[in-house]
mmCIF file of C-alpha atoms in Angstrom:
data_model
loop_
_atom_site.group_PDB
_atom_site.id
_atom_site.type_symbol
_atom_site.label_atom_id
_atom_site.label_comp_id
_atom_site.label_asym_id
_atom_site.label_seq_id
_atom_site.Cartn_x
_atom_site.Cartn_y
_atom_site.Cartn_z
ATOM 1 C CA MET A 1 -24.339 2.079 -1.124
ATOM 2 C CA SER A 2 -22.408 0.223 1.610
ATOM 3 C CA MET A 3 -19.378 -1.937 0.899
ATOM 4 C CA HIS A 4 -19.273 -5.700 1.431
ATOM 5 C CA GLY A 5 -16.646 -7.678 3.381
ATOM 6 C CA LYS A 6 -14.114 -8.136 0.584
ATOM 7 C CA GLU A 7 -14.421 -4.523 -0.503
ATOM 8 C CA ILE A 8 -13.964 -3.280 3.070
ATOM 9 C CA ARG A 9 -10.917 -5.501 3.506
ATOM 10 C CA ALA A 10 -9.397 -4.274 0.218
ATOM 11 C CA GLU A 11 -10.075 -0.640 1.106
ATOM 12 C CA LEU A 12 -8.553 -1.030 4.599
ATOM 13 C CA TRP A 13 -5.549 -2.808 3.115
ATOM 14 C CA ARG A 14 -4.962 0.093 0.686
ATOM 15 C CA TYR A 15 -5.500 2.638 3.460
ATOM 16 C CA PHE A 16 -3.018 1.088 5.928
ATOM 17 C CA SER A 17 -0.503 0.168 3.226
ATOM 18 C CA GLY A 18 -0.135 3.878 2.516
ATOM 19 C CA SER A 19 -0.228 4.924 6.178
ATOM 20 C CA PRO A 20 0.381 1.896 8.452
ATOM 21 C CA PHE A 21 0.259 3.857 11.713
ATOM 22 C CA ALA A 22 -2.786 5.963 10.933
ATOM 23 C CA ASP A 23 -5.519 6.304 13.570
ATOM 24 C CA VAL A 24 -7.470 3.044 13.426
ATOM 25 C CA VAL A 25 -10.718 4.418 14.860
ATOM 26 C CA GLU A 26 -10.695 7.201 12.282
ATOM 27 C CA ALA A 27 -9.964 4.703 9.492
ATOM 28 C CA ALA A 28 -12.878 2.511 10.616
ATOM 29 C CA GLU A 29 -15.227 5.515 10.582
ATOM 30 C CA ILE A 30 -14.065 6.691 7.155
ATOM 31 C CA ILE A 31 -14.440 3.258 5.562
ATOM 32 C CA GLY A 32 -17.568 2.331 7.503
ATOM 33 C CA THR A 33 -16.528 -0.745 9.455
ATOM 34 C CA SER A 34 -15.823 -1.813 13.014
ATOM 35 C CA THR A 35 -12.612 -0.844 14.784
ATOM 36 C CA ALA A 36 -11.944 -4.550 15.446
ATOM 37 C CA THR A 37 -11.894 -5.195 11.689
ATOM 38 C CA ALA A 38 -9.684 -2.157 11.103
ATOM 39 C CA TYR A 39 -7.213 -3.303 13.779
ATOM 40 C CA ARG A 40 -7.105 -6.815 12.321
ATOM 41 C CA ILE A 41 -6.371 -5.569 8.800
ATOM 42 C CA ARG A 42 -3.778 -3.076 10.036
ATOM 43 C CA ARG A 43 -2.037 -5.871 11.938
ATOM 44 C CA GLU A 44 -1.984 -7.979 8.735
ATOM 45 C CA VAL A 45 -0.508 -5.043 6.794
ATOM 46 C CA LEU A 46 2.172 -4.469 9.457
ATOM 47 C CA VAL A 47 3.145 -8.141 9.503
ATOM 48 C CA ASN A 48 3.271 -8.094 5.691
ATOM 49 C CA MET A 49 5.630 -5.106 5.917
ATOM 50 C CA GLY A 50 7.927 -6.951 8.330
ATOM 51 C CA HIS A 51 6.657 -5.487 11.615
ATOM 52 C CA THR A 52 6.353 -8.790 13.467
ATOM 53 C CA LYS A 53 7.049 -7.836 17.082
ATOM 54 C CA LYS A 54 3.924 -7.556 19.214
ATOM 55 C CA TYR A 55 3.214 -6.110 22.621
ATOM 56 C CA VAL A 56 0.541 -7.736 24.767
ATOM 57 C CA LEU A 57 -1.639 -5.742 27.135
ATOM 58 C CA THR A 58 -4.277 -7.017 29.525
ATOM 59 C CA LYS A 59 -6.991 -5.193 31.454
ATOM 60 C CA SER A 60 -6.415 -5.327 35.193
ATOM 61 C CA ARG A 61 -10.118 -4.861 35.976
ATOM 62 C CA LYS A 62 -13.320 -3.848 34.248
ATOM 63 C CA LEU A 63 -12.848 -0.291 33.056
ATOM 64 C CA LYS A 64 -15.036 2.158 31.266
ATOM 65 C CA GLY A 65 -12.862 3.339 28.413
ATOM 66 C CA TYR A 66 -9.129 3.410 29.047
ATOM 67 C CA ASP A 67 -7.186 4.375 32.096
ATOM 68 C CA LYS A 68 -3.432 4.177 31.644
ATOM 69 C CA ARG A 69 -2.848 3.668 35.369
ATOM 70 C CA LYS A 70 -5.155 0.634 35.512
ATOM 71 C CA LEU A 71 -3.652 -1.283 32.619
ATOM 72 C CA THR A 72 -0.914 -3.829 33.252
ATOM 73 C CA THR A 73 1.609 -4.077 30.465
ATOM 74 C CA LYS A 74 4.094 -6.623 29.230
ATOM 75 C CA GLY A 75 6.714 -4.821 27.197
ATOM 76 C CA SER A 76 6.846 -1.185 26.145
ATOM 77 C CA VAL A 77 3.821 0.733 24.968
ATOM 78 C CA ALA A 78 3.928 3.740 22.669
ATOM 79 C CA SER A 79 0.820 5.611 23.812
ATOM 80 C CA ILE A 80 -2.665 5.140 25.213
ATOM 81 C CA GLU A 81 -4.055 5.970 21.769
ATOM 82 C CA GLU A 82 -2.642 2.691 20.439
ATOM 83 C CA TYR A 83 -4.853 0.555 22.707
ATOM 84 C CA ARG A 84 -8.037 -1.090 21.481
ATOM 85 C CA ALA A 85 -10.873 -2.315 23.654
ATOM 86 C CA PRO A 86 -10.899 -6.091 24.259
ATOM 87 C CA GLU A 87 -13.958 -8.113 23.328
ATOM 88 C CA GLU A 88 -14.378 -9.220 26.939
ATOM 89 C CA GLU A 89 -12.995 -8.587 30.418
ATOM 90 C CA GLY A 90 -9.352 -9.646 30.744
ATOM 91 C CA SER A 91 -8.827 -10.655 27.115
ATOM 92 C CA PRO A 92 -5.342 -10.028 25.722
ATOM 93 C CA ILE A 93 -4.759 -7.165 23.356
ATOM 94 C CA GLN A 94 -2.135 -7.789 20.693
ATOM 95 C CA LEU A 95 -0.652 -4.550 19.576
ATOM 96 C CA ALA A 96 1.814 -3.963 16.758
ATOM 97 C CA LEU A 97 3.972 -0.883 17.345
ATOM 98 C CA PRO A 98 6.193 0.977 14.866
ATOM 99 C CA LEU A 99 9.325 -1.078 14.291
ATOM 100 C CA ALA A 100 12.095 -0.906 11.761
ATOM 101 C CA PRO A 101 11.326 -3.179 8.814
ATOM 102 C CA ALA A 102 13.165 -6.466 8.730
ATOM 103 C CA ALA A 103 16.579 -6.229 7.086
ATOM 104 C CA PRO A 104 16.636 -7.695 3.602
ATOM 105 C CA ALA A 105 18.237 -11.108 3.369
ATOM 106 C CA PRO A 106 21.769 -10.980 2.012
ATOM 107 C CA ALA A 107 22.166 -12.115 -1.560
ATOM 108 C CA PRO A 108 23.250 -15.746 -1.740
ATOM 109 C CA VAL A 109 26.952 -16.185 -2.388
ATOM 110 C CA ALA A 110 27.958 -18.750 -4.963
ATOM 111 C CA VAL A 111 30.198 -21.516 -3.610
ATOM 112 C CA ASP A 112 32.588 -21.033 -6.531
ATOM 113 C CA ASP A 113 33.026 -17.365 -5.596
ATOM 114 C CA VAL A 114 33.881 -18.269 -1.989
ATOM 115 C CA LEU A 115 36.318 -21.003 -3.039
ATOM 116 C CA ASN A 116 38.055 -18.731 -5.542
ATOM 117 C CA GLU A 117 38.406 -15.977 -2.959
ATOM 118 C CA ARG A 118 39.820 -18.407 -0.375
ATOM 119 C CA ALA A 119 42.247 -19.854 -2.919
ATOM 120 C CA SER A 120 43.602 -16.390 -3.709
ATOM 121 C CA THR A 121 44.205 -15.762 0.009
ATOM 122 C CA TYR A 122 45.254 -19.199 1.303
ATOM 123 C CA GLY A 123 46.464 -21.044 -1.769
ATOM 124 C CA ARG A 124 44.929 -24.036 -3.533
ATOM 125 C CA PHE A 125 43.122 -26.409 -1.189
ATOM 126 C CA VAL A 126 45.031 -29.474 -2.406
ATOM 127 C CA ASP A 127 48.358 -27.718 -1.790
ATOM 128 C CA VAL A 128 47.337 -26.559 1.691
ATOM 129 C CA ALA A 129 46.099 -30.089 2.483
ATOM 130 C CA GLU A 130 49.361 -31.668 1.332
ATOM 131 C CA THR A 131 51.506 -29.215 3.301
ATOM 132 C CA THR A 132 49.330 -29.614 6.400
ATOM 133 C CA GLN A 133 49.460 -33.410 6.309
ATOM 134 C CA THR A 134 53.217 -33.437 5.679
ATOM 135 C CA LEU A 135 53.889 -31.185 8.683
ATOM 136 C CA MET A 136 51.406 -33.038 10.910
ATOM 137 C CA GLY A 137 52.989 -36.349 9.882
ATOM 138 C CA ALA A 138 56.409 -35.071 10.890
ATOM 139 C CA ILE A 139 55.119 -33.845 14.251
ATOM 140 C CA ALA A 140 53.214 -37.072 14.938
ATOM 141 C CA THR A 141 56.259 -39.181 14.050
ATOM 142 C CA ARG A 142 58.546 -37.196 16.335
ATOM 143 C CA LEU A 143 56.042 -37.340 19.242
ATOM 144 C CA ALA A 144 55.657 -41.108 18.770
ATOM 145 C CA GLU A 145 59.436 -41.643 18.690
ATOM 146 C CA ARG A 146 59.790 -39.834 21.992
ATOM 147 C CA GLY A 147 56.669 -41.491 23.495
ATOM 148 C CA THR A 148 55.145 -38.065 24.117
ATOM 149 C CA ILE A 149 51.392 -37.832 24.639
ATOM 150 C CA VAL A 150 49.716 -34.470 24.126
ATOM 151 C CA GLN A 151 46.378 -33.345 25.583
ATOM 152 C CA HIS A 152 43.316 -32.843 23.366
ATOM 153 C CA ASP A 153 43.628 -29.056 23.346
ATOM 154 C CA GLN A 154 47.329 -29.308 22.454
ATOM 155 C CA ALA A 155 46.613 -31.760 19.633
ATOM 156 C CA LEU A 156 43.906 -29.553 18.143
ATOM 157 C CA ALA A 157 45.992 -26.394 18.590
ATOM 158 C CA LEU A 158 48.937 -28.071 16.824
ATOM 159 C CA GLN A 159 46.686 -29.143 13.950
ATOM 160 C CA MET A 160 45.132 -25.685 13.571
ATOM 161 C CA ILE A 161 48.503 -23.911 13.835
ATOM 162 C CA VAL A 162 49.993 -26.219 11.228
ATOM 163 C CA GLN A 163 47.049 -25.552 8.924
ATOM 164 C CA LYS A 164 47.569 -21.792 9.308
ATOM 165 C CA LEU A 165 51.285 -22.272 8.573
ATOM 166 C CA ALA A 166 50.370 -24.251 5.446
ATOM 167 C CA ARG A 167 48.079 -21.424 4.344
ATOM 168 C CA ILE A 168 50.873 -18.904 4.844
ATOM 169 C CA ALA A 169 53.308 -21.101 2.890
ATOM 170 C CA ASN A 170 50.886 -21.626 -0.026
ATOM 171 C CA GLY A 171 48.971 -18.349 -0.007
ATOM 172 C CA ASP A 172 49.338 -14.740 1.062
ATOM 173 C CA PRO A 173 51.952 -14.464 3.842
ATOM 174 C CA ASP A 174 50.728 -10.945 4.626
ATOM 175 C CA HIS A 175 47.202 -12.106 5.467
ATOM 176 C CA LEU A 176 46.905 -10.880 9.067
ATOM 177 C CA ASP A 177 44.216 -13.331 10.209
ATOM 178 C CA SER A 178 46.488 -16.320 9.666
ATOM 179 C CA TRP A 179 49.071 -14.934 12.082
ATOM 180 C CA LEU A 180 46.455 -13.879 14.626
ATOM 181 C CA ASP A 181 44.886 -17.345 14.513
ATOM 182 C CA ILE A 182 48.252 -18.970 15.242
ATOM 183 C CA ALA A 183 48.737 -16.660 18.231
ATOM 184 C CA GLY A 184 45.178 -17.357 19.396
ATOM 185 C CA TYR A 185 45.492 -21.153 19.393
ATOM 186 C CA ALA A 186 48.866 -20.978 21.148
ATOM 187 C CA THR A 187 47.409 -18.607 23.750
ATOM 188 C CA LEU A 188 44.520 -20.981 24.556
ATOM 189 C CA VAL A 189 46.944 -23.789 25.406
ATOM 190 C CA ALA A 190 49.296 -21.448 27.290
ATOM 191 C CA GLU A 191 46.429 -20.135 29.423
ATOM 192 C CA ARG A 192 45.375 -23.653 30.385
ATOM 193 C CA LEU A 193 48.983 -24.572 31.271
ATOM 194 C CA SER A 194 49.304 -21.438 33.422
ATOM 195 C CA GLY A 195 46.117 -22.281 35.321
ATOM 196 C CA LYS A 196 43.709 -19.773 33.798
ATOM 197 C CA ALA A 197 40.064 -20.735 33.332
ATOM 198 C CA PRO A 198 39.368 -22.134 29.854
ATOM 199 C CA ARG A 199 37.470 -20.029 27.354
#
């Protein structure tokens, strides 16, 4: 007794789920369906497993069977055995090749966890904000008294450096990134002043 459409689909799905890169022609013969159906179901299984990259092949001219030298390819191709015949001359062949499964999405991090971790490294946000604004106020007052105008990159670098200083004062003074950030912002301004191309 032959199987119907839904049964064939279910059987192919089980077959390729257990062996996604099995020979499609052989699978079609075993289950009793067309190779086109077997390729379609295998492609669905591969996509379901995270194999989403596809390679597209086109026939360069009418060929009897396959001739590797007469096929034009876009992308890499594993082997001639992976090709399937197109329904008509010049039709594209979409081919899923073995690829590493997609990496699992990282577990979401709770905002509270991030804030608590930052507080232990940089100090409480309200304290860092107060220290930053106090220092920036002092700098702004002194610049205004002298009538000094700073460029945009200098203003932002001063603000970022002051914030890093406030983090050091309120948090962990041995946190390396804070010191490296200060050096980085100062370097960006120094490079511009010395005529180097901005980055």
